[in-house]
Amino acid sequence: MLWSVLETGQTFLMGYALARALDDGFLAGRAGVGLGWLGAAAGAVVLGALGTWRVYACVAGLVEALRDRLVRGVVDRGVREADGGALSGLTQQVEIARDTFAGLVMVSRSFLFTSAGALVGLFSLAPPLLLVVGPPLVTGVTLFLVTLRPLARRQERFLVADEALADRLGAVCPGLRDITAAGAEDTVAADTGRCVDAEFRAARSLARWGVARVASLAIGGQLPVVLLLVATPRLLDQGVTPGALIGALAYVTQSLLPALQNLVHGLGTSGSRLAVVLRRLAPAPAPRPPEDTPRPSTRTPSPTHSTVPGDAADHAAGPHEAASDDALSLASVTFAYGSSGTPVLDGLDLRLPHGTHLAVVGPSGVGKSTLTGIVAGLLRPRHGTVHLCGRPVPGATSRAHRVLIPQEAYVFGGSLAENLGELRPKPVPEDELWAAAEAVGLTEVMVRLGGPAGEVDPGALSAGERQLVALARAYLSYAEVVILDEATCHLDAEAEERAERAFARRPGTTLVVVAHRLSSARRADRVLVMDGRSVAYGDHDGLLARSPLYRDLVGAWSPVLTPVSSSGVSEPPLPLRDPDRVDPVARPRLAGDRGHVVAHGPVGEVQAAGDLRDGGTLGSQG
């Protein structure tokens, strides 16, 4: 605003200096005075250019901050909510919003200060001139502002209809041969015609309201010129000088009319465009039902309130309170991707006391990673509350109490010490770095890289080695809750066990593991079994007795979970001795994995229950 004052001065002197040059200079026979006033006007142009240059720098600082904020929002939604439109938002829509916003700031500012300079100049020349120019200018601007909102709505409606037609044509054109072969020409033409008609109606409505824009420009910018010409004889009779009349015409034609044109076209077109882009970059949150709306009766059976036996304090706490001794508390948590999507979690309750080791198991796609995202504060539930160490999630204080390691571990270029100490105040003592590496099994990698000071090339590390670096980083952090979302999937079973036991022995640690192998569940204090409709919760032995899904999962992993025993308790079938994958000996309680055939009596005879755990036919084992 301060730099724009120079632009106001330039506008003021444009008409005022011209009037003085005529009245006091050329018309009075003093050419030197007239040239002096014209020189003052030229100097004002230079000062105005300086002000405009400085204004651009200020506007750049303003719009870049907006762009940064929009980028953070797009990246946050794209990464945390798996928004497929994030790439378009980042590469196109953010830049459109930045450029359009800068243009709107410039035209609005220019109109405001140009109008101020011109109106002050008119009043300085002769107050009657202000009475001729002011009313139509105010009327035109008011008419434009009144029609701005409906015009913007119709502009957005037209853009939406145009996008719908483009999407429809993009689907139809590549499939014209199939449409013709299937005899679907009439149906497809009718559907496409509806899109064309919708865009036509939106364009016609927009054109109608465009008339108001033209009218506002004519009334506010062009009518004052006509009124000045018509009123010239009366103004001259009232003592207005010829120079003042010429100065007034210069104010209207050279300042007010261009500024109003820029305002009308800028706000009328770019403003609605900016509104559309901003709404798409910042979508409204999923609507919540009113407080008195009944909740669905299909709730996920609560796995909580039966965590570790003897936790009477946990049972006493209300369903929406975080008990003081809970490391993690979920109360009636419901989550779905999208406002109309089927809930992935529905009314989930869960409590974990400090020091608990929880394994989360279940088939792919049932919401295990979604659960870890909600616990870590990366996803917001539609309903319910989450508390981490007594702090609400999401929240800045809760983030300090947890660390999440996803399946794809993040390792950056730099020293190994910098990678490992990323979640700790610097510097981390070297003995702690070595201790963490020893705990999770990173020592061999650390020695190969040259110790903590060794440089890390992420591309040169295997996926398993990157996971070990991430595990050591989490081990060194001060987080009380460690969440491993299949963070050991690239490690062998022995390395996985070593890492999990390291975190389980870490003082004050609550460990949540999305299990890659069912052996993780056997090591855990508690197991949460998810199947997309309900959950089961308990220890390993209890779940084997009452959860069919857990029994199936454990049965599928029996060859890995249970070693070969000479006592005959369980004998994994592989490797087979016969090249045709037929084992002639059926050992007692042989664990079947559906990958081979075991002979038992005549070929084709139904397998008796007890030898193969699934009790299927011999053919079903092949």
Coordinates of C-alpha atoms in Angstrom, one line a residue:
M1 CA 0.0 0.0 0.0
L2 CA 2.8 2.4 0.8
W3 CA 4.5 1.8 -2.6
S4 CA 1.2 2.2 -4.3
V5 CA 0.9 5.8 -3.0
L6 CA 3.5 6.6 -5.8
E7 CA 1.0 5.2 -8.3
T8 CA -1.7 7.4 -6.8
G9 CA 0.5 10.4 -7.2
Q10 CA 1.2 9.6 -10.8
T11 CA -2.5 9.3 -11.6
F12 CA -3.2 12.6 -9.8
L13 CA -0.5 14.5 -11.7
M14 CA -1.6 13.1 -15.1
G15 CA -4.8 15.1 -15.2
Y16 CA -3.8 18.0 -12.8
A17 CA -0.6 18.8 -14.6
L18 CA -2.3 18.7 -18.0
A19 CA -4.9 21.2 -16.7
R20 CA -2.4 23.5 -15.3
A21 CA -0.2 23.3 -18.4
L22 CA -3.2 24.5 -20.5
D23 CA -4.7 27.1 -18.2
D24 CA -1.6 28.6 -16.6
G25 CA 0.8 27.8 -19.5
F26 CA -0.1 27.4 -23.2
L27 CA -3.6 29.2 -23.1
A28 CA -2.0 32.1 -21.1
G29 CA 0.8 32.4 -23.6
R30 CA 3.5 31.0 -21.2
A31 CA 4.9 28.0 -22.9
G32 CA 7.7 27.5 -20.3
V33 CA 5.1 27.1 -17.6
G34 CA 3.2 24.6 -19.7
L35 CA 6.3 22.6 -20.4
G36 CA 7.2 22.7 -16.8
W37 CA 3.9 21.1 -15.8
L38 CA 4.2 18.5 -18.5
G39 CA 7.7 17.7 -17.2
A40 CA 6.2 17.2 -13.7
A41 CA 3.8 14.8 -15.2
A42 CA 6.6 12.9 -16.9
G43 CA 8.5 12.8 -13.6
A44 CA 5.5 11.3 -11.9
V45 CA 5.4 8.5 -14.5
V46 CA 9.0 7.6 -13.5
L47 CA 8.1 7.6 -9.8
G48 CA 4.9 5.6 -10.6
A49 CA 7.0 3.0 -12.4
L50 CA 9.3 2.7 -9.4
G51 CA 6.3 2.2 -7.1
T52 CA 4.9 -0.5 -9.5
W53 CA 8.3 -2.3 -9.5
R54 CA 8.4 -2.3 -5.7
V55 CA 4.8 -3.5 -5.6
Y56 CA 5.6 -6.5 -7.7
A57 CA 8.2 -7.6 -5.3
C58 CA 5.8 -7.3 -2.4
V59 CA 3.1 -9.2 -4.3
A60 CA 5.6 -12.0 -5.0
G61 CA 6.3 -12.4 -1.3
L62 CA 2.5 -12.6 -0.7
V63 CA 1.7 -15.1 -3.4
E64 CA 4.7 -17.4 -2.8
A65 CA 3.5 -17.9 0.8
L66 CA 0.1 -18.9 -0.6
R67 CA 1.7 -21.3 -3.1
D68 CA 3.8 -22.9 -0.3
R69 CA 0.7 -23.4 1.8
L70 CA -1.2 -24.9 -1.0
V71 CA 1.7 -27.2 -1.9
R72 CA 1.9 -28.4 1.7
G73 CA -1.8 -29.2 1.7
V74 CA -1.6 -31.0 -1.6
V75 CA 1.4 -33.1 -0.6
D76 CA -0.2 -33.9 2.8
R77 CA -3.4 -35.1 1.2
G78 CA -1.6 -37.0 -1.6
V79 CA 0.7 -38.8 0.7
R80 CA -1.5 -39.4 3.7
E81 CA -4.8 -40.0 2.1
A82 CA -3.6 -41.6 -1.2
D83 CA -5.3 -38.9 -3.2
G84 CA -4.9 -39.7 -6.9
G85 CA -5.4 -36.1 -8.0
A86 CA -2.5 -34.8 -6.0
L87 CA -0.1 -34.8 -8.9
S88 CA -2.4 -32.6 -11.0
G89 CA -2.9 -30.3 -8.0
L90 CA 0.8 -30.0 -7.5
T91 CA 1.9 -29.5 -11.1
Q92 CA -1.0 -27.4 -12.5
Q93 CA -3.7 -26.2 -10.0
V94 CA -1.3 -24.8 -7.5
E95 CA 0.5 -22.8 -10.2
I96 CA -2.9 -21.6 -11.6
A97 CA -3.9 -20.5 -8.1
R98 CA -0.7 -18.6 -7.5
D99 CA -0.7 -16.8 -10.9
T100 CA -4.4 -16.0 -10.7
F101 CA -4.2 -14.7 -7.1
A102 CA -1.2 -12.5 -8.1
G103 CA -3.2 -11.0 -11.0
L104 CA -6.3 -10.4 -8.7
V105 CA -4.1 -8.6 -6.1
M106 CA -2.6 -6.4 -8.8
V107 CA -5.8 -5.4 -10.6
S108 CA -7.7 -4.8 -7.3
R109 CA -4.9 -2.7 -5.9
S110 CA -4.4 -0.8 -9.1
F111 CA -8.1 0.1 -9.3
L112 CA -8.3 1.2 -5.7
F113 CA -5.3 3.6 -5.9
T114 CA -5.9 4.8 -9.4
S115 CA -9.5 5.7 -8.6
A116 CA -8.3 7.5 -5.4
G117 CA -5.8 9.5 -7.4
A118 CA -8.3 10.3 -10.2
L119 CA -11.1 11.3 -7.8
V120 CA -8.8 13.5 -5.7
G121 CA -7.6 15.1 -8.9
L122 CA -11.1 15.8 -10.2
F123 CA -12.1 17.5 -6.9
S124 CA -8.9 19.5 -7.0
L125 CA -9.6 20.8 -10.5
A126 CA -13.3 21.6 -9.8
P127 CA -15.8 19.9 -7.5
P128 CA -18.5 19.9 -10.1
L129 CA -16.4 17.6 -12.2
L130 CA -16.5 15.0 -9.4
L131 CA -20.3 15.3 -9.3
V132 CA -20.4 14.4 -13.1
V133 CA -17.9 11.5 -13.0
G134 CA -18.5 10.0 -9.5
P135 CA -22.1 8.8 -9.6
P136 CA -21.8 6.7 -12.8
L137 CA -18.5 5.3 -11.6
V138 CA -20.0 4.2 -8.3
T139 CA -23.0 2.8 -10.0
G140 CA -21.0 0.7 -12.5
V141 CA -18.7 -0.7 -9.8
T142 CA -21.7 -1.6 -7.5
L143 CA -23.5 -3.3 -10.4
F144 CA -20.4 -5.4 -11.1
L145 CA -19.9 -6.4 -7.4
V146 CA -23.5 -7.4 -7.1
T147 CA -23.3 -9.7 -10.1
L148 CA -19.9 -11.1 -9.2
R149 CA -21.1 -14.0 -7.1
P150 CA -23.8 -15.4 -9.5
L151 CA -21.4 -14.8 -12.4
A152 CA -18.7 -16.9 -10.6
R153 CA -21.2 -19.7 -9.9
R154 CA -22.1 -19.9 -13.5
Q155 CA -18.5 -19.8 -14.6
E156 CA -17.8 -22.8 -12.3
R157 CA -20.8 -24.6 -13.6
F158 CA -19.6 -24.1 -17.2
L159 CA -16.1 -25.4 -16.3
V160 CA -17.6 -28.5 -14.6
A161 CA -19.8 -29.2 -17.6
D162 CA -16.9 -28.7 -20.0
E163 CA -14.8 -31.2 -18.0
A164 CA -17.6 -33.7 -17.9
L165 CA -18.0 -33.5 -21.7
A166 CA -14.2 -33.9 -22.1
D167 CA -14.2 -37.0 -19.9
R168 CA -17.1 -38.4 -21.8
L169 CA -15.4 -37.9 -25.1
G170 CA -12.2 -39.3 -23.8
A171 CA -14.0 -42.5 -22.9
V172 CA -16.1 -42.7 -26.1
C173 CA -13.6 -41.9 -28.9
P174 CA -11.1 -44.7 -28.2
G175 CA -14.0 -47.2 -28.2
L176 CA -15.9 -46.2 -31.3
R177 CA -15.2 -49.5 -33.0
D178 CA -16.5 -51.5 -30.0
I179 CA -19.5 -49.2 -29.8
T180 CA -20.3 -49.8 -33.5
A181 CA -19.8 -53.6 -33.1
A182 CA -22.1 -53.7 -30.1
G183 CA -24.8 -51.6 -31.8
A184 CA -24.7 -49.1 -29.0
E185 CA -24.5 -46.0 -31.2
D186 CA -27.9 -44.6 -30.1
T187 CA -27.3 -45.1 -26.4
V188 CA -23.8 -43.6 -26.4
A189 CA -25.0 -40.7 -28.6
A190 CA -27.8 -40.0 -26.2
D191 CA -25.4 -40.0 -23.2
T192 CA -22.9 -37.8 -24.9
G193 CA -25.7 -35.5 -26.1
R194 CA -26.8 -34.9 -22.5
C195 CA -23.3 -33.7 -21.7
V196 CA -23.3 -31.4 -24.7
D197 CA -26.7 -30.0 -23.7
A198 CA -25.5 -29.4 -20.2
E199 CA -22.5 -27.5 -21.4
F200 CA -24.7 -25.5 -23.8
R201 CA -27.1 -24.5 -21.0
A202 CA -24.2 -23.5 -18.7
A203 CA -22.6 -21.4 -21.5
R204 CA -26.0 -19.7 -22.3
S205 CA -26.5 -18.8 -18.7
L206 CA -23.0 -17.5 -18.4
A207 CA -23.5 -15.4 -21.5
R208 CA -26.6 -13.8 -20.0
W209 CA -24.8 -12.8 -16.9
G210 CA -21.9 -11.5 -19.0
V211 CA -24.3 -8.8 -20.2
A212 CA -24.2 -7.4 -16.7
R213 CA -20.4 -7.2 -16.8
V214 CA -20.6 -5.2 -20.1
A215 CA -23.2 -2.9 -18.6
S216 CA -21.2 -2.2 -15.5
L217 CA -18.2 -1.3 -17.7
A218 CA -20.2 1.0 -19.9
I219 CA -21.9 2.7 -17.0
G220 CA -18.8 3.1 -14.8
G221 CA -16.2 3.8 -17.5
Q222 CA -17.7 5.1 -20.7
L223 CA -20.8 7.0 -19.5
P224 CA -18.7 9.6 -17.6
V225 CA -17.1 10.6 -20.9
V226 CA -20.5 11.2 -22.5
L227 CA -21.7 13.2 -19.5
L228 CA -18.6 15.4 -19.4
L229 CA -19.1 16.3 -23.1
V230 CA -22.8 16.9 -22.7
A231 CA -22.3 19.0 -19.5
T232 CA -19.4 21.1 -21.0
P233 CA -21.4 24.3 -21.7
R234 CA -23.0 24.3 -18.2
L235 CA -19.6 23.5 -16.6
L236 CA -17.9 26.4 -18.4
D237 CA -20.7 28.7 -17.3
Q238 CA -20.0 27.6 -13.7
G239 CA -16.4 28.7 -14.0
V240 CA -14.8 25.4 -14.9
T241 CA -11.7 26.1 -17.1
P242 CA -11.0 24.4 -20.4
G243 CA -7.8 22.9 -18.9
A244 CA -9.9 21.4 -16.1
L245 CA -12.2 19.8 -18.6
I246 CA -9.3 18.4 -20.6
G247 CA -7.8 17.1 -17.3
A248 CA -11.1 15.5 -16.4
L249 CA -11.3 13.7 -19.7
A250 CA -7.7 12.5 -19.2
Y251 CA -8.6 11.1 -15.7
V252 CA -11.6 9.2 -17.2
T253 CA -10.1 7.9 -20.4
Q254 CA -6.5 7.3 -19.3
S255 CA -7.0 6.2 -15.7
L256 CA -10.5 5.2 -14.5
L257 CA -11.6 3.4 -17.7
P258 CA -8.5 1.1 -18.0
A259 CA -8.5 0.4 -14.3
L260 CA -12.2 -0.5 -14.3
Q261 CA -11.7 -2.7 -17.4
N262 CA -8.9 -4.6 -15.7
L263 CA -11.0 -5.0 -12.5
V264 CA -14.0 -6.3 -14.4
H265 CA -12.1 -8.8 -16.6
G266 CA -9.8 -9.8 -13.8
L267 CA -12.3 -10.5 -11.0
G268 CA -15.1 -11.6 -13.4
T269 CA -13.0 -14.3 -15.1
S270 CA -9.9 -15.0 -13.1
G271 CA -11.7 -14.7 -9.8
S272 CA -14.2 -17.5 -10.5
R273 CA -11.3 -19.6 -11.9
L274 CA -9.4 -19.1 -8.6
A275 CA -12.5 -20.0 -6.6
V276 CA -12.8 -23.3 -8.5
V277 CA -9.2 -24.2 -8.1
L278 CA -9.1 -23.4 -4.4
R279 CA -12.1 -25.5 -3.7
R280 CA -10.5 -28.4 -5.5
L281 CA -7.2 -28.0 -3.7
A282 CA -8.9 -27.8 -0.3
P283 CA -11.9 -30.3 -0.5
A284 CA -14.5 -30.0 2.2
P285 CA -14.2 -32.6 5.0
A286 CA -16.5 -35.6 5.0
P287 CA -19.9 -34.5 6.5
R288 CA -20.6 -35.6 10.0
P289 CA -24.1 -36.6 11.0
P290 CA -25.8 -34.5 13.6
E291 CA -25.3 -35.4 17.2
D292 CA -28.9 -36.8 17.4
T293 CA -28.5 -39.0 14.3
P294 CA -28.6 -42.6 15.4
R295 CA -25.3 -44.4 14.7
P296 CA -25.4 -47.6 12.6
S297 CA -26.0 -50.7 14.7
T298 CA -23.4 -52.8 12.9
R299 CA -20.4 -52.2 15.2
T300 CA -17.1 -54.0 15.2
P301 CA -17.0 -56.2 18.3
S302 CA -14.7 -54.5 20.7
P303 CA -11.4 -56.2 21.2
T304 CA -10.6 -54.0 24.2
H305 CA -11.5 -54.0 27.8
S306 CA -9.9 -57.4 27.9
T307 CA -6.3 -56.5 27.2
V308 CA -3.9 -57.8 29.9
P309 CA -5.7 -59.8 32.6
G310 CA -6.1 -57.8 35.8
D311 CA -6.3 -54.3 34.3
A312 CA -9.2 -53.2 36.4
A313 CA -8.3 -49.5 35.9
D314 CA -8.8 -49.9 32.2
H315 CA -12.2 -51.3 32.6
A316 CA -13.2 -48.5 34.9
A317 CA -12.5 -45.8 32.4
G318 CA -15.3 -44.6 30.1
P319 CA -15.4 -45.5 26.4
H320 CA -14.2 -42.1 25.3
E321 CA -11.6 -41.5 28.0
A322 CA -7.9 -42.3 27.7
A323 CA -6.9 -44.2 30.9
S324 CA -3.8 -42.7 32.4
D325 CA -1.8 -46.0 32.2
D326 CA -2.7 -46.6 28.5
A327 CA -0.1 -46.2 25.9
L328 CA -2.8 -46.3 23.2
S329 CA -6.5 -45.9 23.4
L330 CA -9.0 -46.0 20.5
A331 CA -12.7 -45.3 21.3
S332 CA -15.4 -46.0 18.7
V333 CA -13.1 -45.3 15.8
T334 CA -14.7 -45.4 12.3
F335 CA -12.8 -44.7 9.2
A336 CA -13.6 -44.8 5.5
Y337 CA -11.7 -43.6 2.4
G338 CA -14.1 -41.0 1.0
S339 CA -17.4 -39.7 2.3
S340 CA -19.4 -42.5 0.7
G341 CA -16.9 -45.3 1.0
T342 CA -17.5 -48.5 3.0
P343 CA -15.9 -48.2 6.5
V344 CA -12.5 -49.9 6.8
L345 CA -12.8 -49.6 10.5
D346 CA -16.2 -49.4 12.1
G347 CA -16.6 -48.6 15.8
L348 CA -13.2 -50.0 16.8
D349 CA -12.3 -49.8 20.5
L350 CA -8.8 -50.7 21.6
R351 CA -6.6 -50.1 24.7
L352 CA -3.0 -51.0 25.2
P353 CA -1.3 -50.5 28.5
H354 CA 2.3 -49.3 28.5
G355 CA 4.8 -52.0 27.6
T356 CA 2.4 -54.2 25.6
H357 CA 3.6 -56.0 22.5
L358 CA 0.7 -56.2 20.0
A359 CA 0.7 -58.0 16.7
V360 CA -1.9 -57.0 14.1
V361 CA -2.7 -59.8 11.6
G362 CA -5.2 -60.5 8.9
P363 CA -5.5 -60.8 5.1
S364 CA -4.3 -58.1 2.8
G365 CA -6.6 -55.1 2.4
V366 CA -8.5 -55.4 5.6
G367 CA -7.2 -52.2 7.1
K368 CA -4.0 -53.1 9.0
S369 CA -2.0 -50.2 7.6
T370 CA -5.0 -47.9 7.9
L371 CA -5.1 -48.7 11.6
T372 CA -1.4 -47.8 12.0
G373 CA -2.0 -44.5 10.0
I374 CA -4.8 -43.6 12.4
V375 CA -2.7 -44.4 15.5
A376 CA 0.2 -42.4 14.1
G377 CA -2.0 -39.4 13.3
L378 CA -1.5 -39.6 9.6
L379 CA -5.2 -40.4 9.0
R380 CA -8.2 -38.8 10.7
P381 CA -11.1 -41.1 11.7
R382 CA -14.6 -40.1 10.6
H383 CA -15.8 -40.8 14.1
G384 CA -14.2 -41.7 17.5
T385 CA -11.2 -40.6 19.3
V386 CA -7.6 -41.7 19.5
H387 CA -5.2 -41.0 22.4
L388 CA -1.5 -41.8 22.5
C389 CA 0.1 -41.7 25.9
G390 CA -2.8 -39.6 27.1
R391 CA -2.5 -37.1 24.3
P392 CA -5.2 -36.7 21.5
V393 CA -4.2 -37.9 18.1
P394 CA -3.5 -36.2 15.8
G395 CA -1.6 -33.6 17.7
A396 CA 1.9 -32.1 18.0
T397 CA 2.4 -33.5 21.5
S398 CA 1.3 -37.0 20.5
R399 CA 3.7 -37.1 17.6
A400 CA 6.6 -36.9 20.0
H401 CA 5.5 -40.2 21.6
R402 CA 5.4 -42.4 18.6
V403 CA 7.5 -43.5 15.7
L404 CA 6.1 -45.3 12.6
I405 CA 8.3 -47.4 10.3
P406 CA 6.5 -48.2 7.0
Q407 CA 7.2 -51.1 4.7
E408 CA 9.4 -49.0 2.4
A409 CA 12.1 -47.6 4.7
Y410 CA 13.4 -44.1 4.1
V411 CA 17.2 -43.6 4.0
F412 CA 18.8 -40.4 2.7
G413 CA 22.2 -39.5 1.4
G414 CA 24.6 -38.5 4.2
S415 CA 26.5 -40.2 7.0
L416 CA 25.2 -43.3 8.8
A417 CA 25.2 -41.3 12.0
E418 CA 23.0 -38.7 10.4
N419 CA 20.5 -41.3 9.3
L420 CA 20.4 -43.1 12.6
G421 CA 20.2 -39.9 14.7
E422 CA 17.5 -38.3 12.6
L423 CA 14.9 -38.6 15.4
R424 CA 17.2 -37.5 18.2
P425 CA 18.9 -34.2 19.2
K426 CA 22.3 -34.0 17.7
P427 CA 24.9 -35.3 18.2
V428 CA 24.0 -38.8 19.3
P429 CA 26.9 -40.5 21.2
E430 CA 28.8 -43.0 19.1
D431 CA 28.4 -45.8 21.7
E432 CA 24.6 -45.4 21.5
L433 CA 24.8 -45.7 17.7
W434 CA 26.8 -49.0 18.0
A435 CA 24.4 -50.3 20.7
A436 CA 21.4 -49.6 18.6
A437 CA 23.0 -51.3 15.6
E438 CA 23.9 -54.3 17.7
A439 CA 20.3 -54.5 19.1
V440 CA 18.5 -54.7 15.7
G441 CA 21.2 -56.5 13.7
L442 CA 22.8 -53.5 11.8
T443 CA 26.4 -54.0 13.1
E444 CA 27.6 -55.9 10.0
V445 CA 26.3 -53.2 7.7
M446 CA 27.7 -50.4 9.8
V447 CA 31.2 -52.0 9.8
R448 CA 31.0 -52.5 6.0
L449 CA 30.1 -48.8 5.6
G450 CA 33.0 -47.6 7.7
G451 CA 31.3 -47.0 11.0
P452 CA 28.9 -44.2 12.0
A453 CA 30.9 -41.7 9.9
G454 CA 30.5 -43.8 6.7
E455 CA 28.6 -42.3 3.8
V456 CA 25.3 -43.9 2.9
D457 CA 24.2 -44.3 -0.7
P458 CA 20.5 -45.3 -0.5
G459 CA 20.6 -46.9 -3.9
A460 CA 23.5 -49.1 -3.0
L461 CA 21.7 -50.6 0.0
S462 CA 19.4 -53.6 -0.3
A463 CA 15.8 -53.2 0.8
G464 CA 16.5 -55.3 3.9
E465 CA 19.5 -53.1 4.8
R466 CA 17.4 -50.0 4.5
Q467 CA 14.9 -51.5 6.8
L468 CA 17.7 -52.2 9.4
V469 CA 18.8 -48.6 9.2
A470 CA 15.2 -47.4 9.8
L471 CA 14.8 -49.9 12.7
A472 CA 18.0 -48.6 14.3
R473 CA 16.8 -45.0 13.9
A474 CA 13.5 -45.8 15.6
Y475 CA 15.4 -47.7 18.4
L476 CA 17.4 -44.6 19.1
S477 CA 14.4 -42.3 19.2
Y478 CA 12.7 -41.3 22.5
A479 CA 9.3 -42.5 21.2
E480 CA 7.4 -44.6 23.7
V481 CA 5.2 -46.3 21.1
V482 CA 6.9 -48.0 18.1
I483 CA 4.7 -49.0 15.1
L484 CA 6.2 -51.4 12.6
D485 CA 4.0 -51.6 9.5
E486 CA 5.5 -54.7 7.9
A487 CA 8.8 -52.9 8.5
T488 CA 10.7 -56.2 8.5
C489 CA 9.2 -57.8 5.4
H490 CA 12.6 -57.7 3.6
L491 CA 14.4 -59.4 6.4
D492 CA 14.7 -63.2 7.0
A493 CA 12.8 -64.7 9.9
E494 CA 15.8 -64.7 12.2
A495 CA 16.6 -61.0 11.6
E496 CA 13.0 -60.1 12.1
E497 CA 12.8 -61.9 15.4
R498 CA 16.0 -60.2 16.6
A499 CA 14.6 -56.8 15.7
E500 CA 11.2 -57.3 17.3
R501 CA 12.7 -58.7 20.5
A502 CA 15.0 -55.7 20.7
F503 CA 12.1 -53.3 20.7
A504 CA 10.2 -55.6 23.1
R505 CA 13.1 -55.4 25.6
R506 CA 13.6 -51.6 25.0
P507 CA 12.6 -50.0 28.4
G508 CA 9.2 -48.3 28.4
T509 CA 8.3 -49.3 24.9
T510 CA 4.9 -50.3 23.6
L511 CA 5.3 -52.2 20.3
V512 CA 2.6 -52.5 17.6
V513 CA 3.6 -54.8 14.8
V514 CA 1.7 -55.4 11.6
A515 CA 2.9 -58.9 11.2
H516 CA 4.6 -60.0 8.0
R517 CA 5.0 -63.5 9.4
L518 CA 2.7 -65.3 11.9
S519 CA 5.8 -66.0 14.0
S520 CA 5.5 -62.3 15.1
A521 CA 2.1 -63.1 16.6
R522 CA 3.5 -65.9 18.7
R523 CA 6.0 -63.6 20.2
A524 CA 3.5 -60.9 21.0
D525 CA 1.6 -60.4 24.3
R526 CA -1.6 -59.7 22.5
V527 CA -2.8 -60.3 18.9
L528 CA -5.4 -58.3 17.0
V529 CA -7.0 -60.3 14.1
M530 CA -8.7 -58.2 11.5
D531 CA -10.8 -59.6 8.7
G532 CA -12.7 -56.5 7.4
R533 CA -16.0 -57.1 9.2
S534 CA -15.0 -57.8 12.8
V535 CA -12.0 -58.3 14.9
A536 CA -10.7 -60.8 17.4
Y537 CA -8.4 -59.9 20.3
G538 CA -6.4 -62.0 22.7
D539 CA -3.3 -64.1 23.2
H540 CA -2.0 -66.7 20.8
D541 CA -3.5 -69.7 22.5
G542 CA -6.8 -68.1 23.2
L543 CA -7.3 -67.0 19.6
L544 CA -6.4 -70.5 18.3
A545 CA -9.3 -71.8 20.3
R546 CA -11.9 -69.2 19.3
S547 CA -10.9 -67.5 16.0
P548 CA -11.3 -69.6 12.8
L549 CA -9.5 -67.0 10.8
Y550 CA -6.5 -67.0 13.1
R551 CA -6.4 -70.8 13.0
D552 CA -6.4 -70.6 9.2
L553 CA -3.6 -68.1 9.2
V554 CA -1.5 -70.1 11.7
G555 CA -2.3 -73.3 9.8
A556 CA -1.0 -71.8 6.5
W557 CA 2.2 -70.9 8.3
S558 CA 2.6 -74.1 10.2
P559 CA 5.6 -75.3 8.2
V560 CA 7.4 -72.1 9.1
L561 CA 6.3 -71.8 12.6
T562 CA 6.9 -75.3 13.8
P563 CA 10.3 -77.0 13.4
V564 CA 10.8 -80.6 12.6
S565 CA 10.4 -82.7 15.7
S566 CA 11.5 -86.3 16.2
S567 CA 8.7 -86.7 18.7
G568 CA 6.1 -86.6 15.9
V569 CA 4.3 -83.5 17.1
S570 CA 4.6 -81.9 13.7
E571 CA 6.7 -82.6 10.7
P572 CA 6.7 -80.1 7.9
P573 CA 6.3 -82.0 4.6
L574 CA 9.1 -80.3 2.6
P575 CA 11.6 -81.0 1.2
L576 CA 10.2 -84.1 -0.5
R577 CA 12.4 -87.0 -1.3
D578 CA 10.5 -88.1 -4.4
P579 CA 11.2 -86.0 -7.6
D580 CA 7.5 -86.3 -8.5
R581 CA 6.6 -84.5 -5.2
V582 CA 4.9 -87.6 -3.7
D583 CA 6.0 -88.6 -0.2
P584 CA 5.3 -92.4 0.3
V585 CA 5.3 -92.0 4.1
A586 CA 2.4 -90.3 5.9
R587 CA 3.8 -89.3 9.2
P588 CA 1.6 -88.6 12.2
R589 CA 0.0 -85.2 12.3
L590 CA 1.8 -84.1 9.1
A591 CA 1.3 -80.4 8.4
G592 CA -0.1 -79.9 4.9
D593 CA 0.6 -76.9 2.9
R594 CA -1.3 -77.8 -0.3
G595 CA 1.9 -77.9 -2.2
H596 CA 2.4 -81.6 -2.6
V597 CA 0.8 -85.1 -2.4
V598 CA 1.1 -87.5 0.5
A599 CA 0.3 -91.1 -0.2
H600 CA -2.2 -92.7 2.3
G601 CA -3.8 -95.9 1.2
P602 CA -5.1 -96.4 -2.3
V603 CA -4.8 -93.5 -4.7
G604 CA -8.0 -91.4 -4.7
E605 CA -9.1 -92.5 -1.2
V606 CA -10.5 -89.7 1.0
Q607 CA -7.9 -88.6 3.5
A608 CA -8.7 -89.5 7.0
A609 CA -8.9 -86.5 9.4
G610 CA -5.8 -86.3 11.6
D611 CA -3.0 -86.8 9.2
L612 CA -3.5 -83.7 7.1
R613 CA -4.9 -80.8 9.1
D614 CA -7.4 -79.6 6.5
G615 CA -8.9 -83.1 6.2
G616 CA -9.5 -82.7 2.5
T617 CA -9.3 -85.4 -0.2
L618 CA -6.1 -86.6 -1.5
G619 CA -6.8 -84.7 -4.7
S620 CA -7.3 -81.5 -2.8
Q621 CA -3.8 -81.7 -1.5
G622 CA -2.2 -81.9 -5.0

